[in-house]
PDB file of C-alpha atoms in Angstrom:
ATOM      1  CA  MET A   1      13.598  -8.914 -10.257  1.00 64.00           C
ATOM      2  CA  ALA A   2      10.645 -10.066 -12.155  1.00 70.00           C
ATOM      3  CA  GLU A   3      12.263 -13.428 -12.763  1.00 81.00           C
ATOM      4  CA  HIS A   4      12.968 -14.284  -9.140  1.00 80.00           C
ATOM      5  CA  ALA A   5      11.310 -12.013  -6.686  1.00 84.00           C
ATOM      6  CA  ASP A   6       8.343 -13.209  -4.569  1.00 92.00           C
ATOM      7  CA  VAL A   7       7.557  -9.818  -3.018  1.00 94.00           C
ATOM      8  CA  TRP A   8       8.127  -6.244  -4.520  1.00 94.00           C
ATOM      9  CA  ASN A   9       8.173  -3.511  -1.994  1.00 94.00           C
ATOM     10  CA  VAL A  10       7.901   0.335  -2.949  1.00 93.00           C
ATOM     11  CA  PRO A  11       7.643   3.441  -0.717  1.00 94.00           C
ATOM     12  CA  GLY A  12       4.163   4.966  -1.071  1.00 94.00           C
ATOM     13  CA  PRO A  13       2.839   8.224  -0.155  1.00 91.00           C
ATOM     14  CA  PRO A  14       4.179  10.678   0.858  1.00 91.00           C
ATOM     15  CA  HIS A  15       7.467   9.493  -0.838  1.00 93.00           C
ATOM     16  CA  ASN A  16       5.814   8.395  -3.964  1.00 95.00           C
ATOM     17  CA  SER A  17       2.278   9.143  -5.199  1.00 96.00           C
ATOM     18  CA  VAL A  18      -0.290   6.416  -5.937  1.00 96.00           C
ATOM     19  CA  GLU A  19       0.079   7.112  -9.565  1.00 96.00           C
ATOM     20  CA  PHE A  20       3.844   6.651  -9.476  1.00 96.00           C
ATOM     21  CA  VAL A  21       3.393   3.183  -7.656  1.00 96.00           C
ATOM     22  CA  ALA A  22       0.695   2.168 -10.032  1.00 96.00           C
ATOM     23  CA  GLY A  23       3.006   3.069 -12.939  1.00 96.00           C
ATOM     24  CA  ARG A  24       5.941   1.105 -11.500  1.00 94.00           C
ATOM     25  CA  ALA A  25       3.656  -1.889 -11.044  1.00 94.00           C
ATOM     26  CA  GLY A  26       2.755  -1.727 -14.622  1.00 94.00           C
ATOM     27  CA  VAL A  27       6.419  -1.930 -15.377  1.00 94.00           C
ATOM     28  CA  LEU A  28       6.743  -5.088 -13.175  1.00 93.00           C
ATOM     29  CA  ASP A  29       3.765  -6.593 -14.978  1.00 93.00           C
ATOM     30  CA  ALA A  30       5.459  -5.934 -18.264  1.00 94.00           C
ATOM     31  CA  HIS A  31       8.633  -7.531 -17.167  1.00 93.00           C
ATOM     32  CA  CYS A  32       6.803 -10.617 -15.884  1.00 93.00           C
ATOM     33  CA  ALA A  33       5.076 -10.806 -19.191  1.00 93.00           C
ATOM     34  CA  GLU A  34       8.293 -10.823 -21.157  1.00 94.00           C
ATOM     35  CA  LEU A  35       9.542 -13.686 -19.004  1.00 93.00           C
ATOM     36  CA  GLY A  36       6.322 -15.746 -19.378  1.00 94.00           C
ATOM     37  CA  ARG A  37       5.637 -15.332 -15.590  1.00 93.00           C
ATOM     38  CA  ASP A  38       2.194 -14.504 -14.049  1.00 94.00           C
ATOM     39  CA  PRO A  39       2.599 -11.107 -12.452  1.00 92.00           C
ATOM     40  CA  ALA A  40       0.098 -12.131  -9.690  1.00 92.00           C
ATOM     41  CA  GLU A  41       2.790 -14.410  -8.325  1.00 93.00           C
ATOM     42  CA  VAL A  42       4.649 -11.378  -7.095  1.00 94.00           C
ATOM     43  CA  VAL A  43       3.143  -9.822  -3.755  1.00 95.00           C
ATOM     44  CA  ARG A  44       3.024  -6.122  -4.065  1.00 96.00           C
ATOM     45  CA  SER A  45       3.849  -4.357  -0.927  1.00 96.00           C
ATOM     46  CA  VAL A  46       3.907  -0.719  -0.181  1.00 97.00           C
ATOM     47  CA  GLN A  47       4.493   1.597   2.990  1.00 96.00           C
ATOM     48  CA  VAL A  48       2.183   4.441   3.635  1.00 96.00           C
ATOM     49  CA  LEU A  49       2.755   7.153   6.169  1.00 95.00           C
ATOM     50  CA  VAL A  50      -0.365   7.683   8.228  1.00 95.00           C
ATOM     51  CA  SER A  51      -1.770  11.141   8.775  1.00 94.00           C
ATOM     52  CA  TYR A  52      -3.342  11.262  12.111  1.00 94.00           C
ATOM     53  CA  ASP A  53      -4.936  14.603  11.461  1.00 93.00           C
ATOM     54  CA  ASP A  54      -6.693  13.532   8.173  1.00 95.00           C
ATOM     55  CA  PRO A  55      -7.608   9.809   8.330  1.00 95.00           C
ATOM     56  CA  ALA A  56      -9.925  10.346   5.317  1.00 96.00           C
ATOM     57  CA  ALA A  57      -6.704  11.245   3.300  1.00 96.00           C
ATOM     58  CA  THR A  58      -5.007   8.051   4.622  1.00 96.00           C
ATOM     59  CA  ARG A  59      -8.044   6.042   3.714  1.00 96.00           C
ATOM     60  CA  ALA A  60      -8.347   7.439   0.244  1.00 96.00           C
ATOM     61  CA  THR A  61      -4.581   6.772  -0.403  1.00 97.00           C
ATOM     62  CA  VAL A  62      -4.825   3.127   0.980  1.00 97.00           C
ATOM     63  CA  LEU A  63      -7.950   2.610  -1.231  1.00 96.00           C
ATOM     64  CA  GLY A  64      -6.132   3.966  -4.298  1.00 96.00           C
ATOM     65  CA  LEU A  65      -3.122   1.634  -3.685  1.00 97.00           C
ATOM     66  CA  VAL A  66      -5.544  -1.374  -3.357  1.00 95.00           C
ATOM     67  CA  ARG A  67      -7.223  -0.426  -6.633  1.00 93.00           C
ATOM     68  CA  ALA A  68      -3.669   0.006  -8.227  1.00 93.00           C
ATOM     69  CA  GLY A  69      -3.077  -3.609  -7.398  1.00 92.00           C
ATOM     70  CA  MET A  70      -1.135  -3.497  -4.149  1.00 95.00           C
ATOM     71  CA  ASP A  71      -1.923  -6.259  -1.864  1.00 91.00           C
ATOM     72  CA  HIS A  72       0.160  -5.799   1.158  1.00 95.00           C
ATOM     73  CA  ILE A  73       0.004  -2.231   2.692  1.00 96.00           C
ATOM     74  CA  VAL A  74       2.025  -1.296   5.700  1.00 96.00           C
ATOM     75  CA  LEU A  75       0.723   1.493   7.705  1.00 96.00           C
ATOM     76  CA  SER A  76       3.683   3.575   9.063  1.00 95.00           C
ATOM     77  CA  LEU A  77       2.793   5.332  12.326  1.00 96.00           C
ATOM     78  CA  PRO A  78       4.806   8.396  12.978  1.00 95.00           C
ATOM     79  CA  ARG A  79       5.666   9.259  16.700  1.00 95.00           C
ATOM     80  CA  PRO A  80       4.385  10.345  19.020  1.00 96.00           C
ATOM     81  CA  TYR A  81       1.563   7.786  19.022  1.00 95.00           C
ATOM     82  CA  PRO A  82      -1.988   9.232  19.928  1.00 95.00           C
ATOM     83  CA  GLN A  83      -3.853   7.425  22.461  1.00 95.00           C
ATOM     84  CA  GLY A  84      -5.964   4.841  20.757  1.00 96.00           C
ATOM     85  CA  VAL A  85      -4.350   5.192  17.380  1.00 95.00           C
ATOM     86  CA  VAL A  86      -4.582   1.418  16.390  1.00 94.00           C
ATOM     87  CA  ARG A  87      -8.243   1.292  17.143  1.00 96.00           C
ATOM     88  CA  ARG A  88      -8.791   4.635  15.269  1.00 95.00           C
ATOM     89  CA  LEU A  89      -6.949   3.327  12.297  1.00 95.00           C
ATOM     90  CA  ALA A  90      -8.835   0.023  12.223  1.00 96.00           C
ATOM     91  CA  GLU A  91     -12.146   1.921  12.485  1.00 96.00           C
ATOM     92  CA  GLU A  92     -11.376   4.928  10.302  1.00 96.00           C
ATOM     93  CA  VAL A  93      -9.179   3.466   7.608  1.00 96.00           C
ATOM     94  CA  VAL A  94      -8.905  -0.256   7.479  1.00 96.00           C
ATOM     95  CA  ALA A  95     -12.630  -1.253   7.911  1.00 96.00           C
ATOM     96  CA  PRO A  96     -13.909   1.345   5.383  1.00 96.00           C
ATOM     97  CA  VAL A  97     -11.334   0.331   2.765  1.00 96.00           C
ATOM     98  CA  LEU A  98     -12.266  -3.494   3.310  1.00 95.00           C
ATOM     99  CA  THR A  99     -15.893  -2.556   3.000  1.00 95.00           C
ATOM    100  CA  ALA A 100     -15.260  -0.437  -0.309  1.00 94.00           C
ATOM    101  CA  VAL A 101     -13.145  -3.301  -1.779  1.00 92.00           C
ATOM    102  CA  MET A 102     -15.579  -6.034  -0.820  1.00 92.00           C
ATOM    103  CA  ALA A 103     -18.531  -4.122  -2.234  1.00 85.00           C
TER     104      ALA A 103
END
């Protein structure tokens, strides 16, 4: 995988913890190093199940994944979709994470 892949995707919380994802990313880095490949060439993608009841928890999870080196985060929205969910996620999860990362 480390030799040929352009994208690495792993299930994130609640299926795997942020720590597990970070650990697996470290394994990928090590395999890339063994091959003489820059690990930054592989896009790291993770899917996160959104909690509508606790956007702060979702925000903390996303921020933890960003800090663990994940650069493509898919927010999985469970059904039924609450009214205005996309706007809420943009305001309560995405914008604060971007602000924290850019600071």
